[in-house]
Short mmCIF file of C-alpha atoms and ligand atoms in Angstrom, two decimals:
data_model
loop_
_atom_site.label_atom_id
_atom_site.label_comp_id
_atom_site.label_asym_id
_atom_site.label_seq_id
_atom_site.Cartn_x
_atom_site.Cartn_y
_atom_site.Cartn_z
CA UNK A 1 -4.79 -8.28 -68.65
CA UNK A 2 -3.93 -11.77 -67.57
CA UNK A 3 -1.27 -10.27 -65.67
CA UNK A 4 -3.31 -7.84 -63.86
CA UNK A 5 -5.89 -10.68 -62.89
CA UNK A 6 -2.86 -12.68 -61.72
CA UNK A 7 -1.86 -9.84 -59.23
CA UNK A 8 -5.27 -9.35 -58.29
CA UNK A 9 -5.08 -13.04 -57.36
CA UNK A 10 -1.82 -12.73 -55.31
CA UNK A 11 -3.11 -9.20 -53.57
CA UNK A 12 -6.39 -11.44 -52.34
CA UNK A 13 -4.76 -14.22 -51.40
CA UNK A 14 -2.05 -12.46 -49.44
CA UNK A 15 -5.01 -10.76 -47.97
CA UNK A 16 -6.20 -13.73 -47.12
CA UNK A 17 -3.56 -15.09 -45.65
CA UNK A 18 -2.76 -11.90 -43.53
CA UNK A 19 -6.56 -12.30 -42.27
CA UNK A 20 -6.14 -15.61 -41.14
CA UNK A 21 -3.44 -14.56 -38.54
CA UNK A 22 -4.43 -10.76 -38.26
CA UNK A 23 -7.89 -8.99 -37.06
CA UNK A 24 -9.38 -6.14 -35.74
CA UNK A 25 -10.49 -6.00 -32.51
CA UNK A 26 -13.14 -3.16 -31.64
CA UNK A 27 -12.66 -2.04 -27.86
CA UNK A 28 -15.53 -0.45 -25.45
CA UNK A 29 -13.90 0.95 -22.64
CA UNK A 30 -14.67 4.18 -20.97
CA UNK A 31 -11.04 5.29 -20.06
CA UNK A 32 -9.99 8.96 -21.27
CA UNK A 33 -8.84 10.88 -18.59
CA UNK A 34 -4.96 11.31 -18.22
CA UNK A 35 -3.66 7.97 -16.81
CA UNK A 36 -6.67 5.66 -18.34
CA UNK A 37 -6.05 6.67 -21.56
CA UNK A 38 -2.09 5.83 -21.13
CA UNK A 39 -3.22 2.48 -19.38
CA UNK A 40 -5.25 1.35 -22.19
CA UNK A 41 -2.70 2.40 -24.61
CA UNK A 42 -0.33 -0.34 -23.63
CA UNK A 43 -3.14 -3.17 -24.15
CA UNK A 44 -3.56 -1.43 -28.00
CA UNK A 45 0.55 -1.82 -28.18
CA UNK A 46 0.63 -4.98 -27.20
CA UNK A 47 -2.25 -6.01 -29.39
CA UNK A 48 -0.23 -4.08 -32.07
CA UNK A 49 2.69 -6.24 -31.47
CA UNK A 50 0.80 -9.28 -32.60
CA UNK A 51 -0.27 -8.17 -35.69
CA UNK A 52 -4.04 -7.22 -34.95
CA UNK A 53 -5.50 -3.76 -35.74
CA UNK A 54 -7.16 -2.48 -32.53
CA UNK A 55 -10.07 -0.18 -33.37
CA UNK A 56 -10.54 2.10 -30.01
CA UNK A 57 -14.62 2.30 -29.13
CA UNK A 58 -13.86 5.13 -26.50
CA UNK A 59 -17.09 6.31 -24.62
CA UNK A 60 -16.38 9.38 -22.04
CA UNK A 61 -18.23 9.09 -18.60
CA UNK A 62 -16.58 7.65 -15.37
CA UNK A 63 -17.84 4.59 -13.82
CA UNK A 64 -19.31 3.89 -17.29
CA UNK A 65 -22.65 4.55 -17.41
CA UNK A 66 -22.53 6.28 -20.50
CA UNK A 67 -20.03 3.53 -22.26
CA UNK A 68 -23.43 0.50 -20.90
CA UNK A 69 -26.23 2.72 -22.25
CA UNK A 70 -24.01 3.11 -26.21
CA UNK A 71 -23.00 -0.75 -25.65
CA UNK A 72 -26.66 -1.86 -25.44
CA UNK A 73 -27.78 0.20 -28.32
CA UNK A 74 -24.74 -1.04 -30.66
CA UNK A 75 -25.65 -4.90 -29.43
CA UNK A 76 -29.60 -4.25 -29.69
CA UNK A 77 -28.74 -3.12 -33.76
CA UNK A 78 -26.45 -6.16 -34.45
CA UNK A 79 -23.56 -4.33 -34.39
CA UNK A 80 -21.60 -5.88 -30.96
CA UNK A 81 -18.07 -4.64 -30.81
CA UNK A 82 -15.32 -7.22 -30.22
CA UNK A 83 -14.79 -6.84 -26.84
CA UNK A 84 -15.88 -4.51 -24.19
CA UNK A 85 -15.44 -3.72 -20.62
CA UNK A 86 -18.18 -5.18 -18.57
CA UNK A 87 -17.63 -6.01 -15.10
CA UNK A 88 -19.60 -7.64 -11.91
CA UNK A 89 -23.29 -9.18 -12.24
CA UNK A 90 -23.82 -7.85 -15.20
CA UNK A 91 -21.81 -10.23 -17.42
CA UNK A 92 -24.10 -12.49 -16.00
CA UNK A 93 -26.90 -10.70 -17.61
CA UNK A 94 -24.95 -10.66 -20.88
CA UNK A 95 -24.29 -13.88 -21.06
CA UNK A 96 -27.57 -14.87 -20.42
CA UNK A 97 -28.65 -13.37 -23.60
CA UNK A 98 -26.17 -15.35 -25.05
CA UNK A 99 -23.87 -12.70 -26.90
CA UNK A 100 -20.77 -13.57 -25.30
CA UNK A 101 -18.04 -15.97 -26.70
CA UNK A 102 -16.79 -18.67 -24.12
CA UNK A 103 -13.36 -17.65 -23.12
CA UNK A 104 -12.68 -21.67 -21.83
CA UNK A 105 -9.93 -22.66 -24.37
CA UNK A 106 -7.68 -19.30 -23.94
CA UNK A 107 -8.64 -19.89 -19.67
CA UNK A 108 -7.77 -23.30 -19.88
CA UNK A 109 -4.84 -23.18 -22.13
CA UNK A 110 -2.75 -20.27 -19.90
CA UNK A 111 -4.21 -21.72 -16.83
CA UNK A 112 -6.61 -18.79 -15.51
CA UNK A 113 -8.02 -21.25 -12.59
CA UNK A 114 -4.57 -21.33 -10.97
CA UNK A 115 -3.59 -17.75 -11.73
CA UNK A 116 -6.66 -15.95 -10.48
CA UNK A 117 -8.25 -15.33 -6.85
CA UNK A 118 -11.23 -17.42 -6.44
CA UNK A 119 -13.55 -14.66 -5.73
CA UNK A 120 -12.65 -12.82 -8.79
CA UNK A 121 -12.68 -16.18 -11.32
CA UNK A 122 -16.07 -16.47 -10.04
CA UNK A 123 -17.11 -13.28 -11.27
CA UNK A 124 -15.45 -14.08 -14.49
CA UNK A 125 -17.77 -16.99 -15.40
CA UNK A 126 -20.87 -18.06 -16.29
CA UNK A 127 -22.62 -21.70 -15.87
CA UNK A 128 -18.75 -22.61 -15.33
CA UNK A 129 -17.28 -20.86 -18.28
CA UNK A 130 -14.85 -17.86 -18.73
CA UNK A 131 -16.88 -15.15 -20.65
CA UNK A 132 -14.40 -12.34 -19.15
CA UNK A 133 -10.82 -11.57 -18.65
CA UNK A 134 -10.01 -9.50 -15.56
CA UNK A 135 -7.71 -6.81 -16.17
CA UNK A 136 -6.92 -5.69 -12.49
CA UNK A 137 -8.19 -4.94 -9.09
CA UNK A 138 -9.01 -1.56 -7.96
CA UNK A 139 -9.45 -0.89 -4.03
CA UNK A 140 -12.17 2.06 -3.66
CA UNK A 141 -12.43 2.76 -0.40
CA UNK A 142 -9.45 5.21 -0.25
CA UNK A 143 -9.07 8.53 0.60
CA UNK A 144 -6.21 10.91 -1.17
CA UNK A 145 -4.82 13.50 0.30
CA UNK A 146 -2.47 16.60 -0.30
CA UNK A 147 0.17 16.73 2.72
CA UNK A 148 1.08 20.37 1.34
CA UNK A 149 -2.15 21.78 2.06
CA UNK A 150 -3.04 19.81 5.33
CA UNK A 151 0.26 20.89 6.70
CA UNK A 152 -0.68 24.71 6.04
CA UNK A 153 -4.09 23.96 7.75
CA UNK A 154 -2.47 22.60 10.74
CA UNK A 155 -3.72 19.06 10.36
CA UNK A 156 -0.91 17.16 11.45
CA UNK A 157 -2.05 13.16 9.96
CA UNK A 158 -4.25 11.93 7.50
CA UNK A 159 -7.92 11.29 9.56
CA UNK A 160 -8.66 7.54 10.42
CA UNK A 161 -11.84 8.11 11.90
CA UNK A 162 -15.08 10.27 10.59
CA UNK A 163 -14.69 12.46 13.47
CA UNK A 164 -11.34 13.08 13.04
CA UNK A 165 -12.10 13.38 9.44
CA UNK A 166 -14.49 16.28 10.34
CA UNK A 167 -12.37 17.99 12.71
CA UNK A 168 -9.69 18.27 9.87
CA UNK A 169 -11.88 19.36 7.34
CA UNK A 170 -12.91 22.31 9.27
CA UNK A 171 -9.31 23.69 9.85
CA UNK A 172 -9.02 23.14 5.83
CA UNK A 173 -11.95 25.40 5.70
CA UNK A 174 -10.62 27.75 7.56
CA UNK A 175 -7.32 27.62 6.32
CA UNK A 176 -9.33 28.45 2.98
CA UNK A 177 -8.96 25.35 0.82
CA UNK A 178 -11.45 23.20 -0.46
CA UNK A 179 -11.85 20.05 2.40
CA UNK A 180 -13.25 17.20 -0.12
CA UNK A 181 -12.78 17.66 -3.84
CA UNK A 182 -15.92 16.18 -5.70
CA UNK A 183 -17.24 15.48 -8.88
CA UNK A 184 -20.98 16.05 -8.46
CA UNK A 185 -22.03 12.91 -10.65
CA UNK A 186 -24.04 9.99 -9.28
CA UNK A 187 -21.59 7.49 -9.28
CA UNK A 188 -19.22 9.69 -7.42
CA UNK A 189 -21.75 10.46 -4.76
CA UNK A 190 -22.16 6.45 -4.84
CA UNK A 191 -18.65 6.23 -4.50
CA UNK A 192 -18.24 8.55 -1.62
CA UNK A 193 -21.54 6.95 0.11
CA UNK A 194 -20.16 3.54 0.15
CA UNK A 195 -16.87 4.56 1.71
CA UNK A 196 -19.09 6.27 4.75
CA UNK A 197 -21.46 3.11 4.69
CA UNK A 198 -18.31 0.70 5.25
CA UNK A 199 -16.60 3.39 7.94
CA UNK A 200 -19.75 3.79 10.05
CA UNK A 201 -21.12 0.03 9.68
CA UNK A 202 -18.00 -1.59 9.33
CA UNK A 203 -17.58 -4.81 6.82
CA UNK A 204 -20.53 -6.77 7.84
CA UNK A 205 -23.20 -4.48 7.84
CA UNK A 206 -21.77 -3.32 4.72
CA UNK A 207 -22.47 -6.84 3.06
CA UNK A 208 -25.84 -7.18 4.71
CA UNK A 209 -27.25 -3.54 3.61
CA UNK A 210 -25.26 -3.19 0.04
CA UNK A 211 -24.54 -6.49 -1.23
CA UNK A 212 -26.99 -8.56 0.44
CA UNK A 213 -29.56 -5.63 0.18
CA UNK A 214 -31.39 -6.86 3.43
CA UNK A 215 -34.42 -4.45 4.10
CA UNK A 216 -33.54 -4.92 7.95
CA UNK A 217 -30.13 -3.18 7.95
CA UNK A 218 -30.98 -1.02 4.91
CA UNK A 219 -33.85 0.65 7.38
CA UNK A 220 -31.46 0.28 10.32
CA UNK A 221 -29.91 2.79 12.98
CA UNK A 222 -26.73 2.24 11.85
CA UNK A 223 -28.11 3.36 8.00
CA UNK A 224 -29.45 6.30 9.71
CA UNK A 225 -26.17 7.18 11.13
CA UNK A 226 -24.55 6.55 7.99
CA UNK A 227 -26.53 9.15 5.97
CA UNK A 228 -26.04 11.85 8.72
CA UNK A 229 -22.72 11.31 8.19
CA UNK A 230 -22.43 11.31 4.18
CA UNK A 231 -24.99 14.56 4.45
CA UNK A 232 -22.35 16.13 6.55
CA UNK A 233 -19.34 15.41 4.20
CA UNK A 234 -21.24 17.32 1.36
CA UNK A 235 -20.69 20.76 3.81
CA UNK A 236 -17.24 20.55 2.65
CA UNK A 237 -17.34 20.03 -0.95
CA UNK A 238 -17.07 23.44 -3.18
CA UNK A 239 -20.18 24.77 -4.76
CA UNK A 240 -18.90 24.24 -8.18
CA UNK A 241 -19.09 20.27 -7.54
CA UNK A 242 -22.46 19.51 -9.74
CA UNK A 243 -21.46 18.05 -12.92
CA UNK A 244 -17.44 17.76 -12.34
CA UNK A 245 -15.35 15.27 -13.92
CA UNK A 246 -13.40 12.63 -11.32
CA UNK A 247 -10.07 13.41 -12.78
CA UNK A 248 -10.50 17.40 -12.29
CA UNK A 249 -11.47 16.64 -8.87
CA UNK A 250 -8.36 14.88 -8.74
CA UNK A 251 -6.51 17.71 -10.13
CA UNK A 252 -8.01 19.83 -7.61
CA UNK A 253 -5.82 17.55 -4.89
CA UNK A 254 -2.96 17.77 -7.09
CA UNK A 255 -3.19 21.37 -7.53
CA UNK A 256 -3.09 21.85 -3.71
CA UNK A 257 -6.37 23.67 -4.20
CA UNK A 258 -8.08 21.09 -2.20
CA UNK A 259 -7.64 18.20 1.26
CA UNK A 260 -9.03 15.29 0.45
CA UNK A 261 -10.61 13.30 -2.44
CA UNK A 262 -13.00 9.76 -1.71
CA UNK A 263 -12.28 7.93 -4.85
CA UNK A 264 -10.67 4.39 -5.86
CA UNK A 265 -7.00 3.90 -6.85
CA UNK A 266 -7.72 4.89 -10.42
CA UNK A 267 -7.10 8.50 -9.13
CA UNK A 268 -3.95 7.26 -8.25
CA UNK A 269 -3.04 7.24 -12.10
CA UNK A 270 -3.71 11.12 -12.31
CA UNK A 271 -1.04 11.73 -9.48
CA UNK A 272 1.17 9.42 -11.36
CA UNK A 273 0.64 10.98 -14.56
CA UNK A 274 1.48 14.06 -12.91
CA UNK A 275 4.43 13.00 -12.05
CA UNK A 276 4.29 13.14 -8.14
CA UNK A 277 5.42 10.60 -5.81
CA UNK A 278 3.01 8.69 -3.06
CA UNK A 279 4.37 9.78 0.78
CA UNK A 280 5.58 12.77 -0.50
CA UNK A 281 3.05 14.77 -2.84
CA UNK A 282 0.36 13.10 -1.71
CA UNK A 283 -0.99 10.78 0.77
CA UNK A 284 -3.31 7.14 0.00
CA UNK A 285 -5.07 6.47 2.99
CA UNK A 286 -8.18 4.28 3.48
CA UNK A 287 -11.34 6.43 4.34
CA UNK A 288 -12.08 6.80 7.43
CA UNK A 289 -12.62 3.96 9.55
CA UNK A 290 -12.37 1.48 7.08
CA UNK A 291 -8.97 0.10 7.44
CA UNK A 292 -9.44 -2.98 7.80
CA UNK A 293 -11.65 -3.22 4.96
CA UNK A 294 -11.23 -3.55 1.23
CA UNK A 295 -14.21 -2.53 -1.74
CA UNK A 296 -12.55 -4.31 -4.56
CA UNK A 297 -13.31 -3.55 -8.27
CA UNK A 298 -12.64 -5.56 -10.35
CA UNK A 299 -12.62 -4.34 -14.62
CA UNK A 300 -13.04 -6.97 -16.76
CA UNK A 301 -13.39 -7.53 -20.65
CA UNK A 302 -16.05 -9.66 -22.11
CA UNK A 303 -15.76 -10.86 -26.16
CA UNK A 304 -18.80 -10.67 -28.27
CA UNK A 305 -19.47 -13.92 -30.60
CA UNK A 306 -18.06 -13.15 -33.78
CA UNK A 307 -18.10 -15.78 -36.96
CA UNK A 308 -14.73 -14.30 -38.55
CA UNK A 309 -11.77 -16.65 -38.00
CA UNK A 310 -9.44 -13.54 -37.81
CA UNK A 311 -11.96 -11.92 -35.44
CA UNK A 312 -11.55 -14.61 -33.24
CA UNK A 313 -8.16 -15.48 -33.01
CA UNK A 314 -7.45 -11.31 -32.55
CA UNK A 315 -9.94 -11.82 -29.64
CA UNK A 316 -8.41 -14.88 -28.31
CA UNK A 317 -5.01 -12.92 -28.53
CA UNK A 318 -6.50 -9.91 -26.45
CA UNK A 319 -8.08 -12.16 -23.51
CA UNK A 320 -4.62 -13.78 -23.04
CA UNK A 321 -2.42 -10.88 -23.21
CA UNK A 322 -4.92 -9.12 -20.88
CA UNK A 323 -4.21 -12.35 -18.12
CA UNK A 324 -0.34 -11.98 -19.49
CA UNK A 325 2.32 -10.88 -16.78
CA UNK A 326 3.81 -8.08 -19.35
CA UNK A 327 0.65 -6.31 -19.66
CA UNK A 328 -1.04 -6.82 -16.12
CA UNK A 329 2.31 -4.84 -14.70
CA UNK A 330 2.56 -2.10 -16.81
CA UNK A 331 -1.09 -1.35 -16.96
CA UNK A 332 -1.83 -1.59 -13.65
CA UNK A 333 1.50 0.49 -13.05
CA UNK A 334 -0.09 3.41 -15.03
CA UNK A 335 -3.91 2.58 -13.60
CA UNK A 336 -3.25 2.84 -10.08
CA UNK A 337 -4.90 -0.60 -9.76
CA UNK A 338 -2.80 -3.92 -8.42
CA UNK A 339 -2.21 -6.82 -11.01
CA UNK A 340 -5.62 -9.39 -10.25
CA UNK A 341 -3.09 -12.12 -11.32
CA UNK A 342 -1.48 -13.73 -8.37
CA UNK A 343 1.90 -13.96 -7.46
CA UNK A 344 3.09 -10.81 -9.16
CA UNK A 345 6.33 -9.46 -8.71
CA UNK A 346 5.45 -6.16 -7.23
CA UNK A 347 9.08 -4.97 -7.22
CA UNK A 348 8.12 -2.17 -9.77
CA UNK A 349 4.98 -0.76 -7.91
CA UNK A 350 4.74 2.21 -5.36
CA UNK A 351 3.72 1.83 -1.45
CA UNK A 352 0.00 2.85 -2.28
CA UNK A 353 -0.14 -0.08 -4.48
CA UNK A 354 1.47 -2.59 -2.17
CA UNK A 355 -0.69 -1.46 0.32
CA UNK A 356 -3.34 -2.25 -1.49
CA UNK A 357 -2.15 -5.40 -2.18
CA UNK A 358 -1.72 -6.61 1.56
CA UNK A 359 -5.17 -4.78 2.74
CA UNK A 360 -6.43 -7.30 -0.26
CA UNK A 361 -4.93 -10.59 1.15
CA UNK A 362 -5.34 -9.58 4.73
CA UNK A 363 -9.48 -8.70 4.23
CA UNK A 364 -9.75 -11.67 2.23
CA UNK A 365 -8.80 -13.72 5.12
CA UNK A 366 -10.84 -11.34 7.92
CA UNK A 367 -13.98 -11.68 5.96
CA UNK A 368 -13.65 -7.64 5.37
CA UNK A 369 -13.17 -7.84 1.49
CA UNK A 370 -16.15 -6.54 -0.41
CA UNK A 371 -17.89 -6.21 -3.83
CA UNK A 372 -18.13 -2.44 -4.71
CA UNK A 373 -21.50 -1.36 -5.00
CA UNK A 374 -20.93 2.30 -6.39
CA UNK A 375 -18.55 0.39 -8.92
CA UNK A 376 -21.25 -2.24 -10.51
CA UNK A 377 -19.72 -5.42 -8.34
CA UNK A 378 -22.25 -6.16 -5.92
CA UNK A 379 -25.53 -6.47 -6.88
CA UNK A 380 -27.51 -6.87 -10.52
CA UNK A 381 -27.47 -3.20 -12.37
CA UNK A 382 -31.17 -2.46 -12.12
CA UNK A 383 -30.86 -2.26 -8.03
CA UNK A 384 -27.88 -0.42 -8.18
CA UNK A 385 -28.76 2.06 -10.71
CA UNK A 386 -31.93 2.69 -8.24
CA UNK A 387 -29.88 3.12 -5.64
CA UNK A 388 -27.61 5.39 -6.61
CA UNK A 389 -30.52 7.90 -8.02
CA UNK A 390 -32.00 7.85 -4.64
CA UNK A 391 -28.41 8.41 -2.84
CA UNK A 392 -27.36 11.27 -5.32
CA UNK A 393 -31.22 12.59 -4.98
CA UNK A 394 -30.41 12.89 -1.24
CA UNK A 395 -26.77 14.09 -1.54
CA UNK A 396 -28.20 16.82 -3.72
CA UNK A 397 -31.14 17.94 -2.16
CA UNK A 398 -31.00 19.39 1.65
CA UNK A 399 -34.51 19.06 1.84
CA UNK A 400 -34.51 15.51 1.87
CA UNK A 401 -34.63 14.50 5.45
CA UNK A 402 -32.37 11.73 6.63
CA UNK A 403 -35.81 9.45 7.37
CA UNK A 404 -36.75 9.53 4.08
CA UNK A 405 -33.40 9.15 2.40
CA UNK A 406 -33.34 6.07 4.11
CA UNK A 407 -36.90 4.99 2.84
CA UNK A 408 -36.28 5.93 -0.37
CA UNK A 409 -32.72 3.87 -0.54
CA UNK A 410 -34.24 0.73 1.06
CA UNK A 411 -37.36 1.23 -1.58
CA UNK A 412 -35.28 1.88 -4.52
CA UNK A 413 -33.27 -1.41 -3.30
CA UNK A 414 -35.90 -3.75 -4.11
CA UNK A 415 -36.14 -2.58 -7.75
CA UNK A 416 -35.24 -5.83 -10.33
C1 BGC B 501 -13.78 1.58 -13.55
C2 BGC B 501 -12.54 2.48 -13.79
C3 BGC B 501 -12.59 3.65 -14.15
C4 BGC B 501 -13.41 4.65 -13.28
C5 BGC B 501 -13.20 5.74 -13.87
C6 BGC B 501 -14.46 2.17 -12.35
O1 BGC B 501 -15.82 1.72 -12.58
O2 BGC B 501 -13.39 0.46 -12.86
O3 BGC B 501 -11.56 1.54 -14.25
O4 BGC B 501 -11.26 4.33 -14.10
O5 BGC B 501 -14.41 4.12 -13.44
O6 BGC B 501 -13.64 6.51 -14.76
#
């Protein structure tokens, strides 16, 4: 009996001893496509190597709308995960609720201020304190193309302007392929919309209309032209598009069923996972008219306040790992994005990533580096959600005139 209780005490001590160094991290994210799952597995591996256990909390649904709904209900019911993928202005809203942990101890020890572009560091901070760890920089204004399809359709080069694009898309259609691989979900409609606005109006107009939400810009002739162009793009989408996941749209380009897709460079994660080589099997080009601009989308993880010391240690290790060189390299190689950490060696990255890195720096200098509205970087979630709905309604219903589409979007932009 005595022996048994001694054993119990020993086991209890052992467990307590381990708990002081190893904890569990439950991580909410929406990375469920092939390329995404491969990328997040790297983070899990790093955490496990540090002795922590990883509880995966994946909520399917590109763009993260579903994940954010689930997150809200978990937090409201007092059962927040240790960490969650939260981005842009939404971080400020969560921090204002007082539920996020202050990551300054890790950020100071690891010198994040010196390792991050200011534009990114500012997004990660609430009242001067770090409340999220950034993972990557995605470029949203990409157009993906299949060169074999273009060749068969007699299109010599990836189009650089919208008129060139429509001329190419006509040839592709004639040759019997789908011109634009599109997943008909609100956030994908919105993603295409923002690239069209950027291409038609330029970075300054994009900023006025979709970052400042300036009513004059939102109701201008340039917005009318943007919506006309956006509607025209819809004419090149196949009938099976509604509801389709983004990665299935990418698969259409990979499998030579479609010529183009407008999507951020997480699409590259799918090409990479399929063993495809940029420049040979697929083309990455800026969406028409957006060559010198860059809409950025930075994924980040916020940590929720937890009481348990082991859990806090696991959170700190997670934050530190995310900003570490090994993770920044391997994750971004898989994900299609570029490292958010400055001065990383880009040797192992492909030409699309190098192009993105170059365009990021050049556009920052030129004043054409803009936050993506479709990916929660530009305006608070309420306004972004309302505009997204108006954009999707317009996309899906030809009976809504361009004039009414403009009005509806401008009205949605007033949502607070
Ligand atoms: C996220 C990406 C993700 C994509 C599709 C975006 O909003 O930033 O990390 O791959 O949605 O799910």
